[in-house]
Coordinates of C-alpha atoms in Angstrom, one line a residue:
X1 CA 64.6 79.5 152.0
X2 CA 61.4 78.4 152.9
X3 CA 59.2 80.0 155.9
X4 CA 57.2 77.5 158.3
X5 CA 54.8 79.2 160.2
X6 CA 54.4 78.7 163.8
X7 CA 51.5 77.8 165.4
X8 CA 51.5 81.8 166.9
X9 CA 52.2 83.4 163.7
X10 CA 49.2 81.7 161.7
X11 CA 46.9 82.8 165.1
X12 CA 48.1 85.9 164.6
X13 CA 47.4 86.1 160.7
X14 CA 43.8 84.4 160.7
X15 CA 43.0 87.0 163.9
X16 CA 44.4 90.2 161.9
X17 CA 44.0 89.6 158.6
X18 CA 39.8 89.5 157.2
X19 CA 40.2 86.8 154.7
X20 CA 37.8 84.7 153.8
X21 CA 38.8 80.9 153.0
X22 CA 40.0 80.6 149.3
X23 CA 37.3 78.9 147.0
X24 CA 37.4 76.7 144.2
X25 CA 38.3 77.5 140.5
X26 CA 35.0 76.4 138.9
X27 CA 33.0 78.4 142.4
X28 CA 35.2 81.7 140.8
X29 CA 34.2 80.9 137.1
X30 CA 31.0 80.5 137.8
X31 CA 30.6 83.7 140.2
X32 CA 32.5 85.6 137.6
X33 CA 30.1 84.3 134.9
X34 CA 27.3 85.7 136.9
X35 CA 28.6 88.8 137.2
X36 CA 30.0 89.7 134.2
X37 CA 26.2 89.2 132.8
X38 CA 24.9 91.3 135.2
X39 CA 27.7 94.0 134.4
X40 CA 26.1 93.7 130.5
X41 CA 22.5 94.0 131.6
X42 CA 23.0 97.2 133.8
X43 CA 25.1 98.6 131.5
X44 CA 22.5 97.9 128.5
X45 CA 20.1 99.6 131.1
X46 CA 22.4 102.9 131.1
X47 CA 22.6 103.2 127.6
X48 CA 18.6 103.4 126.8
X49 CA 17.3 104.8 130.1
X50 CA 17.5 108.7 130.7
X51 CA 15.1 111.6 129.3
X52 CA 15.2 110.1 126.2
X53 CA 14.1 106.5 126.2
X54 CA 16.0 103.9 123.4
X55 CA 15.0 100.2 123.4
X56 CA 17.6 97.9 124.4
X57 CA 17.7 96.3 120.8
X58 CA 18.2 100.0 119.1
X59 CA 21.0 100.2 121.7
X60 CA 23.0 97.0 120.5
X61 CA 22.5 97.5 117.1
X62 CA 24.1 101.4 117.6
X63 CA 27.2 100.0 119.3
X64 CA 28.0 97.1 117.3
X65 CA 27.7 99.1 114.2
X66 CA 29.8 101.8 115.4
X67 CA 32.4 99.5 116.9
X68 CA 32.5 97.6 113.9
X69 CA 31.2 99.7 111.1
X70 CA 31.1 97.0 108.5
X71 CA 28.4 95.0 110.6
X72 CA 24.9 95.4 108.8
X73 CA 22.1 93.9 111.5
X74 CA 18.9 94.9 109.6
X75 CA 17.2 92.5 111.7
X76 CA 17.5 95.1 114.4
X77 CA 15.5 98.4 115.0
X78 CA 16.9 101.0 113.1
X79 CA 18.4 104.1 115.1
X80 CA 17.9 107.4 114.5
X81 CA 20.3 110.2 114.4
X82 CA 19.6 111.7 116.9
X83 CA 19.5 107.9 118.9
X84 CA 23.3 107.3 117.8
X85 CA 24.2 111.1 119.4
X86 CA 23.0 110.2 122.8
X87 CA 24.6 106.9 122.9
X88 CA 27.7 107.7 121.2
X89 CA 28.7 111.6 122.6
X90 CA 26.8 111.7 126.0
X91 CA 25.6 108.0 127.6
X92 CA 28.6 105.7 126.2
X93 CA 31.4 107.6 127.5
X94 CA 30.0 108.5 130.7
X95 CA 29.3 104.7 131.4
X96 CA 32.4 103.9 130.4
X97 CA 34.2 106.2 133.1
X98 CA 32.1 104.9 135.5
X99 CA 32.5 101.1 135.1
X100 CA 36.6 102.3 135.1
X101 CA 35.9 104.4 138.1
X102 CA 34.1 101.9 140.2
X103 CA 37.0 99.1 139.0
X104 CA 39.2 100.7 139.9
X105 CA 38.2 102.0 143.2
X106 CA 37.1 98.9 144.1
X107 CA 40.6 97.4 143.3
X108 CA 42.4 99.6 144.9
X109 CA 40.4 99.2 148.0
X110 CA 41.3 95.5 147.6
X111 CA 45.1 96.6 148.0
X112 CA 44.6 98.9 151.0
X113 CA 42.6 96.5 152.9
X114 CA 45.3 93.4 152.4
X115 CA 48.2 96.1 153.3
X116 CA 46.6 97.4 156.3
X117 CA 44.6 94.1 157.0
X118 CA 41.5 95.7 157.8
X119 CA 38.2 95.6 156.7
X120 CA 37.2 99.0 157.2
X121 CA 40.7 100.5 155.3
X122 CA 39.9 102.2 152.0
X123 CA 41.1 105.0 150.4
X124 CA 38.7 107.1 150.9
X125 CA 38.4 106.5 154.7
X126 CA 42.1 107.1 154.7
X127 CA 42.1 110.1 153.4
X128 CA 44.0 109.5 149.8
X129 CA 40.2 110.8 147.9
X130 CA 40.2 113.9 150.2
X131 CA 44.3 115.0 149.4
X132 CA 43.6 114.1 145.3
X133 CA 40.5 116.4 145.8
X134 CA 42.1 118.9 147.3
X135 CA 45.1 119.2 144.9
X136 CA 42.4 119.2 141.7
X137 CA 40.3 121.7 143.5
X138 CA 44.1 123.6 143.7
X139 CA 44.3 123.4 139.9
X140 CA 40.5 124.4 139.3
X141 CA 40.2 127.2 141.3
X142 CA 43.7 128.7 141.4
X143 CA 44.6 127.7 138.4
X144 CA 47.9 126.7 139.4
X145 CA 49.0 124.4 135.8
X146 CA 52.4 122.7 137.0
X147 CA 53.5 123.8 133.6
X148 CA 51.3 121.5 131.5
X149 CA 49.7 123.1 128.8
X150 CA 46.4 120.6 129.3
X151 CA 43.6 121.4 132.2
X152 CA 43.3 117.8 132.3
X153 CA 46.7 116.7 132.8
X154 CA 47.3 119.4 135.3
X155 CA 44.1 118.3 137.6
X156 CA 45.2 114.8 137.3
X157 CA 48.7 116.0 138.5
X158 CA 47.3 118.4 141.3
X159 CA 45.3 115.3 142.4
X160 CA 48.3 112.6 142.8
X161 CA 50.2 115.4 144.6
X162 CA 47.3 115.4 147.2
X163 CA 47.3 112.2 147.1
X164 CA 50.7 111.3 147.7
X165 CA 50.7 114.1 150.4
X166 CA 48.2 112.8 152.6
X167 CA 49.4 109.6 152.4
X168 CA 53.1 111.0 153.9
X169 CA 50.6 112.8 156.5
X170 CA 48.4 109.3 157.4
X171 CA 51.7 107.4 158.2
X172 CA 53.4 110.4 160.0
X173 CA 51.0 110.4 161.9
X174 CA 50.4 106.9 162.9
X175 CA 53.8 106.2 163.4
X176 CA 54.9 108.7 165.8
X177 CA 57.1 107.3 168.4
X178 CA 55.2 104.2 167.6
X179 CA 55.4 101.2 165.3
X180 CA 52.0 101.9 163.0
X181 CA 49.3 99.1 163.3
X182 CA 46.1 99.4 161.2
X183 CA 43.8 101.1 163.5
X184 CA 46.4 103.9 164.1
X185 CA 46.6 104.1 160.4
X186 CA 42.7 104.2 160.3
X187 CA 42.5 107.0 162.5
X188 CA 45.2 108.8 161.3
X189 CA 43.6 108.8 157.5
X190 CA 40.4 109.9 159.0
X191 CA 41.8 112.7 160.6
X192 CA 43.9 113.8 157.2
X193 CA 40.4 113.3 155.6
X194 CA 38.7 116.3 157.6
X195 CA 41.8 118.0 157.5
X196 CA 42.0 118.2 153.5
X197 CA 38.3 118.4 153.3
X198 CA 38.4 121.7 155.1
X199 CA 41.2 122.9 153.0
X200 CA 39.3 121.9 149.9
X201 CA 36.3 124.1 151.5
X202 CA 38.7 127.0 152.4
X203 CA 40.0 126.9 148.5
X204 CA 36.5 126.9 147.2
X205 CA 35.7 129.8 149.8
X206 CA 38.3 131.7 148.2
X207 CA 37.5 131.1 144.4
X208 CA 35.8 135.0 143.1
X209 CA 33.8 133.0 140.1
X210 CA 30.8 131.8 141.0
X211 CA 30.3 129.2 138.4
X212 CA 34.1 127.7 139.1
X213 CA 32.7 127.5 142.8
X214 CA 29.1 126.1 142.2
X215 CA 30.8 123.3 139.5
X216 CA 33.6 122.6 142.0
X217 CA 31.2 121.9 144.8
X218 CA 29.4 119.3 142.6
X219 CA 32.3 118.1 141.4
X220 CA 33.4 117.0 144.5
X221 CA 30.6 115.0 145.7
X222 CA 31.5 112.6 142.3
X223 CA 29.9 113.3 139.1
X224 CA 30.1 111.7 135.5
X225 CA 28.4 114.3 133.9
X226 CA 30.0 115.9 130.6
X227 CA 32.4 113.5 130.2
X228 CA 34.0 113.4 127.2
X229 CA 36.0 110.3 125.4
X230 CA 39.5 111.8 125.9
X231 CA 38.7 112.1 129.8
X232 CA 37.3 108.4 129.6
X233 CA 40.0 107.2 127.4
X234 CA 42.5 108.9 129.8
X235 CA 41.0 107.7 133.0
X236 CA 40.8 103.7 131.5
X237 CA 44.3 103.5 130.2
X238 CA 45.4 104.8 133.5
X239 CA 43.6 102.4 135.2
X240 CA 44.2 99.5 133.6
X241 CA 48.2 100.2 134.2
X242 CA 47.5 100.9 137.8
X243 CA 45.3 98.0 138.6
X244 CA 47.8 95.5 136.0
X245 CA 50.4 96.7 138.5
X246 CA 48.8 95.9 141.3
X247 CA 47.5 92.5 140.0
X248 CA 51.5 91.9 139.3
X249 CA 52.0 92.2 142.9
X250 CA 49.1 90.1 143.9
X251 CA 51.6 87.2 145.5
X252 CA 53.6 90.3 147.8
X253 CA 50.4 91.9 148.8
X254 CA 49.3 88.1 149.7
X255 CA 52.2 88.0 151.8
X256 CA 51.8 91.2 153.5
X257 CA 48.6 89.8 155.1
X258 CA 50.7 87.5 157.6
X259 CA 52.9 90.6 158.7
X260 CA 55.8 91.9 158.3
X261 CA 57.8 89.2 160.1
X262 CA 56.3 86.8 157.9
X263 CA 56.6 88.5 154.4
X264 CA 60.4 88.8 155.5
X265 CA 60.6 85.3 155.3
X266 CA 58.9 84.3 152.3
X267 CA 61.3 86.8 150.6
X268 CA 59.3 90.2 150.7
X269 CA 60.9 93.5 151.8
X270 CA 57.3 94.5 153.6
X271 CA 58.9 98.4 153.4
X272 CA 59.4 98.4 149.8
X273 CA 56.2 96.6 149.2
X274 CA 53.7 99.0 150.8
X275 CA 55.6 101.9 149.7
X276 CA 55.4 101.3 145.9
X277 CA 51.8 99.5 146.1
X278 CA 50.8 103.3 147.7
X279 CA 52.4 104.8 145.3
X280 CA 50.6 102.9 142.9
X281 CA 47.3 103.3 144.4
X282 CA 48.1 107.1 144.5
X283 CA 48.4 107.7 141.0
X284 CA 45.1 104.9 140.0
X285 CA 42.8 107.3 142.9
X286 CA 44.5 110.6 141.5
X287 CA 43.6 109.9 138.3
X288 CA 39.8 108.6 139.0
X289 CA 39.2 111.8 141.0
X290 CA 40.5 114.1 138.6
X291 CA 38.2 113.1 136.0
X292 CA 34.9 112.1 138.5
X293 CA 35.5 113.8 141.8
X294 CA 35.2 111.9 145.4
X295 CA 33.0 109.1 145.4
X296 CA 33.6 107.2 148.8
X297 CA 32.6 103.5 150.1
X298 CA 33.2 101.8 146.7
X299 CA 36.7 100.9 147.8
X300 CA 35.3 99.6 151.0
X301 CA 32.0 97.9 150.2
X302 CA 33.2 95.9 147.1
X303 CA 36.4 94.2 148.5
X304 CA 34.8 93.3 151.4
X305 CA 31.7 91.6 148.9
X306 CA 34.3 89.8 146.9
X307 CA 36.2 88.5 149.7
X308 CA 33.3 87.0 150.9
X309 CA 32.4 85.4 147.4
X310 CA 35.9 84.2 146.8
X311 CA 38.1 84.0 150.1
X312 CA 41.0 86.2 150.6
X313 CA 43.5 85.5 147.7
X314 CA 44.2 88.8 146.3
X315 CA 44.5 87.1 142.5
X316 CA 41.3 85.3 142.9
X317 CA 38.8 88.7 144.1
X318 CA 40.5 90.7 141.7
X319 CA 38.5 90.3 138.7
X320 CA 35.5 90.2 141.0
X321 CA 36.4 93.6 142.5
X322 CA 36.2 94.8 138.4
X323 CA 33.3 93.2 138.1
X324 CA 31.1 94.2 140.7
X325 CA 33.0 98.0 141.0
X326 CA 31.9 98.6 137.6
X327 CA 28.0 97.6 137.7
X328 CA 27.8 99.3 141.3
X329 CA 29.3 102.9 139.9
X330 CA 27.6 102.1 136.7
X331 CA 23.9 100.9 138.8
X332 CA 25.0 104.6 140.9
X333 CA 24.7 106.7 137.9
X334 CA 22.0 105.2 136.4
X335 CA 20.1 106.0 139.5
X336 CA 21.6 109.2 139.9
X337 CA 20.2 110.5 136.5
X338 CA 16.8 108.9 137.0
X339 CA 15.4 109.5 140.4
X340 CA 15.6 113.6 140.3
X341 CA 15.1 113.6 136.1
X342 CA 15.0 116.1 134.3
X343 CA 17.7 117.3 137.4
X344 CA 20.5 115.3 138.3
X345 CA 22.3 113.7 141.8
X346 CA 25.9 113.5 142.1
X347 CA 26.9 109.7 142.3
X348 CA 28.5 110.3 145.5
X349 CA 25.4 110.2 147.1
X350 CA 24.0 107.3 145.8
X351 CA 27.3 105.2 147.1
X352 CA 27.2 106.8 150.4
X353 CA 24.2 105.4 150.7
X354 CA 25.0 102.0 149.9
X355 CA 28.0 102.1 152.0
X356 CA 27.5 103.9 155.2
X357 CA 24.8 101.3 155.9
X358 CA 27.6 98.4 155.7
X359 CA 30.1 100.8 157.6
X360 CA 27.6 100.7 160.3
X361 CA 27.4 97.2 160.4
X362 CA 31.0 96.2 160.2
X363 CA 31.4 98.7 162.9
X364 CA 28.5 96.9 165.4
X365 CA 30.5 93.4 164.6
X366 CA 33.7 94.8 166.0
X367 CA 35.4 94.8 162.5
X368 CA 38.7 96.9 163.5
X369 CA 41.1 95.3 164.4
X370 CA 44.6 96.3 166.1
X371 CA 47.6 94.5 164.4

């Protein structure tokens, strides 16, 4: 059965939902295009820049030849040893974990803006970075395992238990007595935000090493530094399930944007729908912030980017979300490694101050909305 809208209902949905109108195909290819060469470019940038300077050329020629090993390009500078060590143990997999971590940030900050219909909803705002924090910083400093015999596997698992936990506590809370609308929801998470920061603070307070402490603290405010290829190989085949998922659901979480009353009637259970694309979400942002720590306001400044490049179609900004998540996280710790060499900032830093500036302004144009 199909739904007709009335005249209130589509008031309703162009009033609480932030999309932009949909654009065209060949607009999307194009934009995509662009961006996908820019992703290349910063990431060619990543890979030679840093205390030990390789040309972009030397770069290509190390990657190709260790992707493909066959490949022969004498034409190209030739690397030295101690070139293909850099690129291959320490810069490639660290920009590969970022360009996953910024994708899928960004695209889950796609799905929690639709849900909630609000441009200023993002995990991390709601509190889902600060609960996955606080069950890694659990598993770090208590050493509390779950029973898995790998550190990694148990952080992750600390992290999606935080995760899942504060977003039981964000909808508690905004739904006391109350239908929740998105600005409740938006309070809510930024109130379970401070509340799991402290206890993060209060677990860190009571850790007795000093070096678990000092690395946990950096941790925390988002760092790609050490990372090794089974963390990055971890953290991309996660995401790439988490984010598939939630491109699979693209049409539902389209439909979610008119309302509840609405998704009924184009055939979506609304309950069902936001419970499993949280869950989902849960276990993409548990798994990121295991493996990089919190790194806020990429979740809420790339949706709303995309959105404006390619209207409000989940389907159609999700590959721009990819896109421009990765060369922002990527861009981040690039600058992050350069502006304090031989030292180095945590990433977390460098998006904060991207996004608080954007915060501000969505903020001073009335962005919130009640639903």
């Amino acid at each position: 059965m199909k739904l007709l809208l009335t005249a209130h209902q589509a008031d309703q949905a162009q009033n609480s939902a932030p999309n932009e109108p949909p654009r065209s195909w060949k607009h999307i290819i194009t934009w995509n295009g662009l961006l996908l060469v820019v992703l290349l470019l910063v990431w060619l940038l990543a890979l030679g820049l840093g205390a030990i300077a390789i040309p972009p050329l030397t770069v290509l020629r190390i990657v190709i030849e260790g992707i493909v090993p066959v490949a022969q390009l004498d034409v190209l500078p030739q690397p030295t040893q101690v070139e293909k060590s850099v690129i291959w143990e320490m810069r490639l997999p660290r920009s590969v974990l970022a360009m996953v971590c910024g994708a899928g940030l960004a695209v889950c900050g796609l799905a929690t803006q639709a849900l909630l219909r609000n441009i200023l909803a993002d995990p991390y705002i709601l509190g889902l970075s600060s609960g996955a924090s606080t069950g890694a910083a659990l598993v770090m400093v208590l050493g509390v395992g779950f029973g898995f015999a790998s550190p990694s596997i148990s952080i992750a698992f600390g992290a999606f238990l935080g995760c899942l936990g504060s977003v039981a506590l964000v909808f508690l809370l905004a739904g006391l007595n109350q239908r929740p609308t998105a600005s409740r929801v938006i309070f809510a998470g930024m109130a379970v935000n401070f509340f799991f920061a402290a206890l993060t603070s209060l677990l860190i307070m009571l850790a007795k090493n000093p070096s678990v402490t000092k690395s946990v603290m950096f941790w925390m405010l988002g760092s790609f530094s050490a990372t090794r290829w089974d963390e990055a190989g971890i953290a991309t085949a996660c995401t790439v399930i988490g984010c598939a998922w939630l491109y699979h659901y693209g049409r539902k979480i389209d439909a979610m944007t008119l309302g509840d009353d609405a998704a009924r009637g184009l055939g979506v259970n609304p309950e069902r729908t936001r419970v499993l694309v949280f869950l989902m979400i849960c276990f993409t942002v548990a798994v990121l912030v295991s493996v990089s720590g919190t790194i806020g306001f990429v979740g809420l400044v790339i949706p709303h980017l995309a959105k404006k490049l390619y209207g409000g179609i989940f389907r159609a900004s999700f590959l721009a979300c990819v896109l421009t998540g990765a060369t922002l996280m990527l861009g981040a710790d690039l600058l992050s490694r350069l502006l304090v060499a031989p030292g180095e900032l945590s990433v977390g830093i460098i998006t904060a101050l991207v996004g608080t500036p954007l915060l501000m302004s969505l903020v001073r144009r009335n962005a919130v909305k009640d639903v």
